[in-house]
Short mmCIF file of C-alpha atoms in Angstrom, two decimals:
data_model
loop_
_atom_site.label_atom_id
_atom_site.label_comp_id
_atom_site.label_asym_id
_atom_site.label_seq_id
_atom_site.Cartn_x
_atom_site.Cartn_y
_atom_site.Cartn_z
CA UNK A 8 33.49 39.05 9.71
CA UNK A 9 35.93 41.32 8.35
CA UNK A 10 39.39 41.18 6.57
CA UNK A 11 42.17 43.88 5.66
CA UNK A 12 43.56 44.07 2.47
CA UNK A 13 46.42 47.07 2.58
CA UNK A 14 44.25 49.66 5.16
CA UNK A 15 41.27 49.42 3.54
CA UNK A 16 38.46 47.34 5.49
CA UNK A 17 36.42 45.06 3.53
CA UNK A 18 33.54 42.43 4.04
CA UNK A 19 33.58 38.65 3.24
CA UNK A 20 31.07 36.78 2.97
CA UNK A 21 30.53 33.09 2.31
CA UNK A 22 28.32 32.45 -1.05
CA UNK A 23 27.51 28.38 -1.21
CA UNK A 24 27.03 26.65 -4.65
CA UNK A 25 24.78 23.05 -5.52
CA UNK A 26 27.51 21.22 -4.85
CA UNK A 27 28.14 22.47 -0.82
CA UNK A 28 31.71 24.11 -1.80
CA UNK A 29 31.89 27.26 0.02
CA UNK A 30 34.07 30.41 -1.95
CA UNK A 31 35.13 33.61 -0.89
CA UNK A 32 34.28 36.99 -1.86
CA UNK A 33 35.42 40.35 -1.34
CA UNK A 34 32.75 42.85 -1.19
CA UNK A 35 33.13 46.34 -0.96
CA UNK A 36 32.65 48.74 2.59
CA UNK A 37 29.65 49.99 0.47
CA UNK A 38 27.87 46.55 -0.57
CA UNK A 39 28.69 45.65 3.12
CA UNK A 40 25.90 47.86 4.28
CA UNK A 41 23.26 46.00 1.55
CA UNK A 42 24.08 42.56 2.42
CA UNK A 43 24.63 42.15 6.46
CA UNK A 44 27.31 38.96 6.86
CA UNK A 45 25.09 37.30 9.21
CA UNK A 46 22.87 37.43 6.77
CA UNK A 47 25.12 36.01 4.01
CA UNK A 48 25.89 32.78 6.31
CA UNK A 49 21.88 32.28 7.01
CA UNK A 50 21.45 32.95 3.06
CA UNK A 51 24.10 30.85 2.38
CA UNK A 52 23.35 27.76 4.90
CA UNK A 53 19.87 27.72 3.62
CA UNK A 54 20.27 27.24 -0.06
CA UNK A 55 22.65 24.51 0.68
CA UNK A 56 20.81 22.77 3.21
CA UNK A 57 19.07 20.49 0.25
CA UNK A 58 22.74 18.78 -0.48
CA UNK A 59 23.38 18.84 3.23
CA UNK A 60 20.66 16.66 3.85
CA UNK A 61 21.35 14.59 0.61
CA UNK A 62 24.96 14.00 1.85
CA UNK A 63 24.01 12.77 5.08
CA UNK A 64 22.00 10.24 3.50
CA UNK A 65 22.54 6.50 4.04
CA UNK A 66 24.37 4.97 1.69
CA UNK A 67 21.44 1.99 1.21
CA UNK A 68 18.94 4.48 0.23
CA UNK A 69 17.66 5.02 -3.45
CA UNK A 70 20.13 6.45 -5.72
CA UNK A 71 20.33 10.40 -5.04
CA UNK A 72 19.37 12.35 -7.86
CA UNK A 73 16.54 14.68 -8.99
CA UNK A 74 13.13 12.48 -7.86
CA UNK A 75 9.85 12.93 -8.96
CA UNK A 76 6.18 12.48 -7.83
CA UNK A 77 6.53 8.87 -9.15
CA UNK A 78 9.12 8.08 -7.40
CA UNK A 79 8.72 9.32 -4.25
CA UNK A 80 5.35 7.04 -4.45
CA UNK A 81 7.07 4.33 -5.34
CA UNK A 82 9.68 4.71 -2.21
CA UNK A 83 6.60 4.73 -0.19
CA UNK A 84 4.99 2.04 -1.03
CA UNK A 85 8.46 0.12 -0.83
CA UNK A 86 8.33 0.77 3.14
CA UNK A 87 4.43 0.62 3.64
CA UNK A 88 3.29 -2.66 5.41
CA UNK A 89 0.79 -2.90 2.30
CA UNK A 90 3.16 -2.84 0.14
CA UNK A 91 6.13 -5.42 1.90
CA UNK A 92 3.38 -7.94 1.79
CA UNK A 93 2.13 -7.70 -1.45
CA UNK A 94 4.20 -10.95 -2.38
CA UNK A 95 3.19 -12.93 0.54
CA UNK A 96 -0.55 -11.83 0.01
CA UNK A 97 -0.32 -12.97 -3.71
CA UNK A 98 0.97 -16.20 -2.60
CA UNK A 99 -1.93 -16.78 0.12
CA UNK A 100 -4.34 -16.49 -3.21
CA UNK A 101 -2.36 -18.54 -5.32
CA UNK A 102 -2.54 -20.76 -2.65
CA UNK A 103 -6.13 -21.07 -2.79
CA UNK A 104 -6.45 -21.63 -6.44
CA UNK A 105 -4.02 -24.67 -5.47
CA UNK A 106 -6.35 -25.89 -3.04
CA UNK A 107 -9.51 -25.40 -5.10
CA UNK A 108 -8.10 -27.53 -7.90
CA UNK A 109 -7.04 -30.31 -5.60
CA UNK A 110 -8.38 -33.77 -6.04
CA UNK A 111 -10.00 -33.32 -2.48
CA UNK A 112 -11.94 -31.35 -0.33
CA UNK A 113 -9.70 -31.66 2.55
CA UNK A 114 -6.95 -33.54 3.31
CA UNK A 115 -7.11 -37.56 3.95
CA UNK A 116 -7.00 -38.75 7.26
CA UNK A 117 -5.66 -42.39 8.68
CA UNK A 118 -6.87 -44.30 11.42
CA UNK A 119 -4.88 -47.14 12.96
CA UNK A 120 -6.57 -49.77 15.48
CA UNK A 121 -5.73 -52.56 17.24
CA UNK A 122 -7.47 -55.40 19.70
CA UNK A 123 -6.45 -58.27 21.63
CA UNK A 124 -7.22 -60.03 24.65
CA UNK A 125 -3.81 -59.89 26.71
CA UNK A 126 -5.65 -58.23 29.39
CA UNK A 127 -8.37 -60.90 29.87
CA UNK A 128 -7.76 -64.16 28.87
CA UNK A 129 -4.12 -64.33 26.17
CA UNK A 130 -5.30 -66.59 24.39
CA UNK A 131 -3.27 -64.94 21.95
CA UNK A 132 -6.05 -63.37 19.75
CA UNK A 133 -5.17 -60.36 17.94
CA UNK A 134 -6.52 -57.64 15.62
CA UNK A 135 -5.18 -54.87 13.33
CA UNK A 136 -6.90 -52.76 11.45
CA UNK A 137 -5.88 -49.66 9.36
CA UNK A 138 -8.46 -47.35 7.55
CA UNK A 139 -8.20 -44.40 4.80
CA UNK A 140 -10.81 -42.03 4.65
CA UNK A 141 -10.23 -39.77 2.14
CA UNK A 142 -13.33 -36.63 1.25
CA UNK A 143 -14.98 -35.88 -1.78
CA UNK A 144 -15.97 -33.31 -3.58
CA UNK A 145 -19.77 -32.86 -3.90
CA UNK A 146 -21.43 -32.30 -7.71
CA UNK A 147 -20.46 -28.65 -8.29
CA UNK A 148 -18.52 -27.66 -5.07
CA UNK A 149 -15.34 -27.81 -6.91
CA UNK A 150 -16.14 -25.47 -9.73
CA UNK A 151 -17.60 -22.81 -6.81
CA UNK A 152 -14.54 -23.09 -4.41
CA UNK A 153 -12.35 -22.75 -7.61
CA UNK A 154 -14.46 -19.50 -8.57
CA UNK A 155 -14.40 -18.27 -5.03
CA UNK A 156 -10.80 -18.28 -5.35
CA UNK A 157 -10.32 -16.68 -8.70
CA UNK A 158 -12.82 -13.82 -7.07
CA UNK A 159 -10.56 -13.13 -4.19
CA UNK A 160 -7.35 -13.53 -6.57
CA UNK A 161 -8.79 -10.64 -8.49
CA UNK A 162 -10.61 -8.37 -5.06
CA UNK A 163 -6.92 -8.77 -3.46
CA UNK A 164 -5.13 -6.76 -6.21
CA UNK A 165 -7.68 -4.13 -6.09
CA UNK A 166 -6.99 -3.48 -2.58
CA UNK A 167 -3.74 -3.44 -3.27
CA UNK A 168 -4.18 -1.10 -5.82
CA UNK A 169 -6.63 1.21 -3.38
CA UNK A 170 -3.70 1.14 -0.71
CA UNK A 171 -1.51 2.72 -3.52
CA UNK A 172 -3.96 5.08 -4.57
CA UNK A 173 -4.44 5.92 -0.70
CA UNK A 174 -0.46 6.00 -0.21
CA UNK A 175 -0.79 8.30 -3.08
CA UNK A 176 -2.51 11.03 -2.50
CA UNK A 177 -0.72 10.94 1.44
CA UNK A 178 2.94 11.78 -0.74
CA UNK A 179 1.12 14.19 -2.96
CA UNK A 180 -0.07 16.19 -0.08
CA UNK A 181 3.05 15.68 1.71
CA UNK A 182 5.18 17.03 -1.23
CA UNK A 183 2.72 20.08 -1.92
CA UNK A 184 2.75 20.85 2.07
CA UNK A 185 6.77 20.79 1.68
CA UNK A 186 6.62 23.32 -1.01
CA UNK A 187 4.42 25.53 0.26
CA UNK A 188 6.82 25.62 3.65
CA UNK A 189 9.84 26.30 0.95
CA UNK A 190 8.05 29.27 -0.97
CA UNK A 191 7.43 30.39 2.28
CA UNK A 192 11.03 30.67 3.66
CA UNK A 193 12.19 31.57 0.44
CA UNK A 194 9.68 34.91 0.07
CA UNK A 195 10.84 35.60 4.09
CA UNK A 196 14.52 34.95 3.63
CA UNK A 197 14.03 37.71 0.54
CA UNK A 198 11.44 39.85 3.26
CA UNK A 199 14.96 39.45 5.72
CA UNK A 200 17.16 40.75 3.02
CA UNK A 201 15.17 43.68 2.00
CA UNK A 202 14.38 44.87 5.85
CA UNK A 203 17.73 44.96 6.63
CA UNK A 204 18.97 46.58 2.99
CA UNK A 205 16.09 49.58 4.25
CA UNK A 206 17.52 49.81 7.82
CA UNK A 207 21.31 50.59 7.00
CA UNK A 208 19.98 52.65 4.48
CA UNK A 209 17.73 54.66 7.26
CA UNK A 210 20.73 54.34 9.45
CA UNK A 211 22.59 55.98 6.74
CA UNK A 212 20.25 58.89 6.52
CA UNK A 213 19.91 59.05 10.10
CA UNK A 214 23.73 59.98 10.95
CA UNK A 215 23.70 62.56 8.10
CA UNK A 216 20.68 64.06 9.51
CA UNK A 217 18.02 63.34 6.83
CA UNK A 218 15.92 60.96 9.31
CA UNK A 219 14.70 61.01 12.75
CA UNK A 220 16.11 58.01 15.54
CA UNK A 221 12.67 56.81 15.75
CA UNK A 222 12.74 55.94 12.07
CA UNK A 223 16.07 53.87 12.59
CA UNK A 224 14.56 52.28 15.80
CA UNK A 225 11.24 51.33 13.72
CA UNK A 226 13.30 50.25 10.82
CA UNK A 227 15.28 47.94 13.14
CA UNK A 228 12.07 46.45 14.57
CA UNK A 229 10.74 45.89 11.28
CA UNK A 230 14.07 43.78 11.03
CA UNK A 231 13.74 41.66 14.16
CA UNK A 232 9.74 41.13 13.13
CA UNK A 233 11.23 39.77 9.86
CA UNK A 234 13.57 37.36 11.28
CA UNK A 235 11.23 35.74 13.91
CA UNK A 236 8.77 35.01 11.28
CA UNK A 237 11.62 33.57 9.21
CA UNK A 238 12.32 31.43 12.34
CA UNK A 239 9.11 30.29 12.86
CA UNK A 240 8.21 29.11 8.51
CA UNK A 241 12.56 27.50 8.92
CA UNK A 242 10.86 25.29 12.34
CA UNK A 243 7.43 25.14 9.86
CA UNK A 244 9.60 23.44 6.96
CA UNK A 245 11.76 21.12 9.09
CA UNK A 246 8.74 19.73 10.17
CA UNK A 247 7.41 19.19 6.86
CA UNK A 248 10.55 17.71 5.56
CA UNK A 249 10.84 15.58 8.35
CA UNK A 250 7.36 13.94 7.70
CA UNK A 251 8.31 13.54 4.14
CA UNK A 252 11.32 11.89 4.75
CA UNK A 253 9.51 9.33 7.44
CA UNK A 254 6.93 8.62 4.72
CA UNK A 255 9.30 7.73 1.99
CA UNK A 256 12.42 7.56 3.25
CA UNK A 257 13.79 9.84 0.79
CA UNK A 258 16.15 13.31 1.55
CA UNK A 259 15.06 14.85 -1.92
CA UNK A 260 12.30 16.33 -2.42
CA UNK A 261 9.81 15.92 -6.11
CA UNK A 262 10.97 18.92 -8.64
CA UNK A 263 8.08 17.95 -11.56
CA UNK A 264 4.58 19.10 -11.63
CA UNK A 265 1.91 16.51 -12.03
CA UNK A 266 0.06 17.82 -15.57
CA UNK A 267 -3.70 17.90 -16.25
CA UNK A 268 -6.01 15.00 -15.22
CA UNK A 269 -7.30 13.36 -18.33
CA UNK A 270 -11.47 12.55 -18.16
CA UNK A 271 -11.62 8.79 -17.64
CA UNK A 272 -14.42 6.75 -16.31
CA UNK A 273 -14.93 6.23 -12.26
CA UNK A 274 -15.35 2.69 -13.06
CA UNK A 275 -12.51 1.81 -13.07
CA UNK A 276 -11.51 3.60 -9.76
CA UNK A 277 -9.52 1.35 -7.08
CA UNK A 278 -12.09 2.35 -4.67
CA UNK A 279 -14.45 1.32 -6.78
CA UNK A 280 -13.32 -1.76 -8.19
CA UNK A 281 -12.37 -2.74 -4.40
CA UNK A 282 -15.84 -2.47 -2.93
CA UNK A 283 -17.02 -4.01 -6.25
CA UNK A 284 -14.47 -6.85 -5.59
CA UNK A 285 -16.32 -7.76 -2.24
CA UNK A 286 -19.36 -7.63 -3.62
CA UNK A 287 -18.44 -10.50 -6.26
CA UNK A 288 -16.77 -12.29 -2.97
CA UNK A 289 -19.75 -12.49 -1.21
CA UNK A 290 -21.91 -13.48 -4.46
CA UNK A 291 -19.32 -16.13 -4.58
CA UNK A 292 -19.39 -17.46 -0.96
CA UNK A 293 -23.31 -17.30 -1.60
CA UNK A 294 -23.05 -19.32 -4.56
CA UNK A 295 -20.91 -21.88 -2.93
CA UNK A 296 -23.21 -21.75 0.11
CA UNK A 297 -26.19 -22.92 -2.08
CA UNK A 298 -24.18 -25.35 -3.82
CA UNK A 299 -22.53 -27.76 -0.57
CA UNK A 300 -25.83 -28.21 1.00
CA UNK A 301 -23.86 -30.96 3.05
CA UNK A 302 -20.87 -31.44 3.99
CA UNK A 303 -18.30 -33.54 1.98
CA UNK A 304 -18.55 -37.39 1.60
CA UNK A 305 -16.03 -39.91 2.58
CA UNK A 306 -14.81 -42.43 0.67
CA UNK A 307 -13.12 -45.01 3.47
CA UNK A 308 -10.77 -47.92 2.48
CA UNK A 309 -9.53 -50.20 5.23
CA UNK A 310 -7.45 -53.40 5.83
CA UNK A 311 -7.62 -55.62 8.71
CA UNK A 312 -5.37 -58.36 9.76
CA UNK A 313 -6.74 -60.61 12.86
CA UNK A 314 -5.82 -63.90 14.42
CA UNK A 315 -8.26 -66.07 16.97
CA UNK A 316 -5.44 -67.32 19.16
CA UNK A 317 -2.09 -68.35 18.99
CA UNK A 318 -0.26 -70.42 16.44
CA UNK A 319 -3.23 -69.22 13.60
CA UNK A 320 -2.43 -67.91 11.11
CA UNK A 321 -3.33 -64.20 10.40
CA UNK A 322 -6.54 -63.68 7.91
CA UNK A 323 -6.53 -60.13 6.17
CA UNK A 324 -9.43 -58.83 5.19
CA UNK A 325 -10.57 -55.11 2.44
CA UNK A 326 -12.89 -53.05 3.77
CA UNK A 327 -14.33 -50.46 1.17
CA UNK A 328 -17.47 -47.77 2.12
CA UNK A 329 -18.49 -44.26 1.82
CA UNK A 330 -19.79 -41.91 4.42
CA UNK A 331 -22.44 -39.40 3.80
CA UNK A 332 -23.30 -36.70 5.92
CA UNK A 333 -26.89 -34.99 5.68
CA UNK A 334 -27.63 -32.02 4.68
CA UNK A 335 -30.50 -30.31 7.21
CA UNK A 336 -32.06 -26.74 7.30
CA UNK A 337 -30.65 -26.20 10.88
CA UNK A 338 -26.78 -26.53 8.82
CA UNK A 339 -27.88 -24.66 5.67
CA UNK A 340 -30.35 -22.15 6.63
CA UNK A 341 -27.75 -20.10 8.74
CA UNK A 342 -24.51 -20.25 6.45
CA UNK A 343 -26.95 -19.17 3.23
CA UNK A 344 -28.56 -16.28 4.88
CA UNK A 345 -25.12 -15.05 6.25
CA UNK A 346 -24.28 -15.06 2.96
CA UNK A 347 -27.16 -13.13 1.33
CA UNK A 348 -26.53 -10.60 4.12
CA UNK A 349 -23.08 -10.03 3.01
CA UNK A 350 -23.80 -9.64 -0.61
CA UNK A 351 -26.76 -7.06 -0.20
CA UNK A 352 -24.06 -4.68 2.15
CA UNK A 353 -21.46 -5.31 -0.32
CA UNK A 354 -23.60 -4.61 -3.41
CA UNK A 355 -25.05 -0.98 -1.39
CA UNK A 356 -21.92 -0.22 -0.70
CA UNK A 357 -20.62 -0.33 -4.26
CA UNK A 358 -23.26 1.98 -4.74
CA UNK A 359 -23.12 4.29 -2.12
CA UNK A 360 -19.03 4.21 -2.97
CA UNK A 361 -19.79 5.28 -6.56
CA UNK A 362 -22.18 8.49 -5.73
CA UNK A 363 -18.77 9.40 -3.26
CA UNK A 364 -16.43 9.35 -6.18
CA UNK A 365 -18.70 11.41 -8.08
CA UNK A 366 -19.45 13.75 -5.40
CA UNK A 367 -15.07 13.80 -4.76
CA UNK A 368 -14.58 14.30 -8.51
CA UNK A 369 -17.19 17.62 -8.55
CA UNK A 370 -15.46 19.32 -5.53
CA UNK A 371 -12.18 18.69 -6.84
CA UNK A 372 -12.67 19.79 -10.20
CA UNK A 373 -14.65 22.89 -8.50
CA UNK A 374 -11.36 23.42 -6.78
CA UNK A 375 -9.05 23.64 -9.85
CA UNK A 376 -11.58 26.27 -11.01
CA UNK A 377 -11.24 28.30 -8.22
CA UNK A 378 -6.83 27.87 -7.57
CA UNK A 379 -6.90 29.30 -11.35
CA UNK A 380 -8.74 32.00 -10.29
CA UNK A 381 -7.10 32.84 -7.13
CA UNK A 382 -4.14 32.30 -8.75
CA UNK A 383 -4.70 35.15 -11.82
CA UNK A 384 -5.84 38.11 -8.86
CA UNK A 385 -2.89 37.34 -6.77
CA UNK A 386 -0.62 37.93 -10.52
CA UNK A 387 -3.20 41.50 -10.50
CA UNK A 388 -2.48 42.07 -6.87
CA UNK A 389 1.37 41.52 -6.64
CA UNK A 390 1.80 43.02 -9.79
CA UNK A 391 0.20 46.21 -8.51
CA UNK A 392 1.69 46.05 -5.26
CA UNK A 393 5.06 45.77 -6.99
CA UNK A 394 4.70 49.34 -8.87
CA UNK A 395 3.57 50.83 -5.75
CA UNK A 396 6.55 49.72 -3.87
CA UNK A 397 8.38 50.81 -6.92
CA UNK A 398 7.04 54.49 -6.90
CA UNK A 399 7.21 54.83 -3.22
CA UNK A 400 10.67 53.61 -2.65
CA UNK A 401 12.20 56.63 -5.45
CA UNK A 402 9.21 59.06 -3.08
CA UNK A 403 11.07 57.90 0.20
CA UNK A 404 14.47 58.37 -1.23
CA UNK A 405 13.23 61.78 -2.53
CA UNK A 406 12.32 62.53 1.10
CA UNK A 407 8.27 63.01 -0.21
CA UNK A 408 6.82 60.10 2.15
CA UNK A 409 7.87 59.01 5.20
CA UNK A 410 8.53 55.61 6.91
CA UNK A 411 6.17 54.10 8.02
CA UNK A 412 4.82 54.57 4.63
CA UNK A 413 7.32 52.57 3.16
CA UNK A 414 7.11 50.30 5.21
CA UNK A 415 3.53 49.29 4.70
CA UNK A 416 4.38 49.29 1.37
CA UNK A 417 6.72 46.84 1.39
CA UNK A 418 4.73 44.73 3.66
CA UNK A 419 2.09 45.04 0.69
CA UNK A 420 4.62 43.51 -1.03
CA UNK A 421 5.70 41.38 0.37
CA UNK A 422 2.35 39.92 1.41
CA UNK A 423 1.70 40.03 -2.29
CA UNK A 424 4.79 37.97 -3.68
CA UNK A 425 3.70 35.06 -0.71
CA UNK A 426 0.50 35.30 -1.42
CA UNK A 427 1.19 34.89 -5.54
CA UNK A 428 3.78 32.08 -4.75
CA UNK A 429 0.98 30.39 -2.50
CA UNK A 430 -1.56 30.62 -5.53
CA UNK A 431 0.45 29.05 -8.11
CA UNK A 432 1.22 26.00 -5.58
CA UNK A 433 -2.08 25.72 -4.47
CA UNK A 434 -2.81 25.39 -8.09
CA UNK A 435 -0.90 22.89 -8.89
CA UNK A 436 -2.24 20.68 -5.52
CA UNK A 437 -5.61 21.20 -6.50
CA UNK A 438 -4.59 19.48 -10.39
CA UNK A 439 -2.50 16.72 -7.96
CA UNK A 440 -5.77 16.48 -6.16
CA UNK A 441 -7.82 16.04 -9.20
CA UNK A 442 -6.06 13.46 -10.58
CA UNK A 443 -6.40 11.58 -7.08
CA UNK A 444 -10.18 11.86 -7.27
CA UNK A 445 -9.86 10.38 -10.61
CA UNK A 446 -8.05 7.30 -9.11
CA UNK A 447 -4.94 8.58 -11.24
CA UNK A 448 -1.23 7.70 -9.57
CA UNK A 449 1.74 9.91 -10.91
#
């Protein structure tokens, strides 16, 4: 847009701070031609699309604010379904230790009877009789049901730790993804800028004679090249944003950098310690198998009240007895082998888990290796791409190369600077990765 001050034309352009106020500044008819004012607003709506999107946040969300990898993770696992029934979970366990250390196997049960002979003859005799049976535990039963319960007290919270770790490394890869989108718009919102700085200056040159048309017309399509690829990474990072937002329910996105990985043991890896966890379940539930080799004993207590016919007097009378069940092979044959079954998969798959980790931990260490190395020739490459553009820009202005000779420079360039901004990021996922092979949260 343009405003008049006196009769001299001049350019405005909008220039947006952090905090989404928008001031006005007069340029001059000569920086006009440098910095395009459609330009300015895209420029302009871009950096502050961040507090845009922080502003239309809902009040009930975490507090707004700079967030890190931590945090984000933490937001996560706050809206996972793992991680909403976490309580509940821990109260189904403590629930069992309850019931372990009960005085009985199961709960009592009543019976109530009664007989008489008002269908036959009413004479007037009448029985009632009222029994308790209430099971037992069996020598040793108790102690293995109260282990069994400690085991899966202890299994649960490494799964819940595992779903973490899991819920983890999907934010770390969601946060790196999200800055890789931004260092791409960023490096084509600068590619934008300098296309169109080149074509008003070949315009320039053009009306005074210096250039042919076809220069301006392949400056100008070097232009509209630049701004559909800028269209296509600004679609590429609202997608990314979007999917980081659904996953943690946060606008903002992690500024810190997750450091080394410090060398600790994969023994005590979630993964590991979960499939280790079932294992000790089902050497548990083998143990108690062995152990209640029948099922529990009752210990019955009963009253009974009866009169022979009417006018006697009622006579009460105490039963007390006990009710064993037998224990046969065709009970305890099936239920023990089950459980030997279960241990020997549990116990190969701790160890088939373990040689995973280890072979996890080599590629992603092999990984950081190679994102350092990537990362040092793309500092060579843009470094020397960077005094070539430099040398070739004062030949073109010199009139000593032409065009499209520039202009592969600067896609050099600019291909360089993306390629040097991907590196460094890519570096940094590969140490986030790292630390997720370890088992390591943020």
């Amino acid at each position: 847009m343009w405003v008049t001050r006196g009769k001299k034309p001049h350019c405005a352009s909008m220039s947006f701070r952090s905090d989404a106020r928008a001031a006005i500044k007069i340029l001059s008819p000569t920086s006009c031609w440098r910095l395009p004012i459609h330009w300015v607003l895209m420029l302009g709506l871009a950096t502050s699309w961040p507090v845009l999107a922080q502003s239309s946040s809902p009040a009930g969300s975490l507090e707004v604010g700079v967030t890190s990898i931590r945090h984000a993770v933490d937001a996560a696992w706050q809206r996972s379904a793992e991680g909403r029934a976490a309580a509940a979970r821990r109260d189904e366990a403590a629930a069992r230790r309850d019931a372990a250390a009960s005085w009985t196997p199961e709960p009592p049960s009543v019976t109530l009877s009664q007989r008489s002979d008002r269908l036959h003859r009413n004479d007037g005799f009448h029985e009632v009789e009222i029994e308790l049976e209430v099971p037992l535990w069996m020598p040793g039963t108790r102690a293995a049901a109260s282990a069994l319960a400690d085991v899966q007290g202890g299994a649960l919270e490494a799964s819940l730790a595992l779903a973490r770790l899991k819920l983890a490394g999907e934010v770390r890869e969601a946060v790196w993804s999200l800055r890789l989108a931004q260092n791409e718009l960023d490096a084509n919102l600068r590619r934008v800028a300098e296309a169109e700085a080149l074509a008003a200056d070949v315009e320039r040159r053009v009306k005074a004679g210096d250039l042919a048309r076809v220069d301006a017309n392949s400056a100008l399509g070097a232009v509209q090249q630049a701004r559909a690829t800028l269209a296509e990474v600004q679609t590429r990072l609202l997608r990314e944003q979007k999917l980081y937002s659904a996953l943690t329910g946060l606008p903002q996105t992690p500024v810190d950098r997750e450091g080394d990985a410090p060398s600790t043991e994969l023994e005590s890896h979630p993964a590991l310690m979960a499939k280790r966890g079932a294992a000790d379940i089902a050497r548990s539930r083998l143990h108690q198998a062995s152990t209640a080799t029948r099922d529990a004993p009752e210990l019955i207590l009963g009253v009974t009240s009866e009169r022979g016919e009417f006018g006697e007097r009622y006579s009460n009378t105490t039963t007390v007895g006990i009710r064993v069940p037998f224990g046969t092979d065709a009970r305890n044959r099936p239920q023990i082998t089950a459980a030997n079954a279960d241990l020997i998969d549990a116990e190969t798959t701790v160890t088939l888990e373990r040689e995973r980790l280890r072979a996890e931990l080599d590629v992603a260490r092999h990984e950081l290796e190679q994102a350092r190395r990537t990362e040092s020739f793309a500092i060579e490459r843009a470094r020397l791409a960077a005094d070539s553009r430099q040398l070739l820009v004062k030949a073109f202005e010199l009139g000593q190369v032409d065009l499209p000779t520039r202009l592969r420079a600067e896609n050099e360039h600019f291909d360089a600077e993306l390629a040097l901004g991907r590196a460094r990021l890519e570096t940094g996922r590969a140490a986030s990765r790292l630390k997720q092979a370890y088992g390591l949260l943020p």
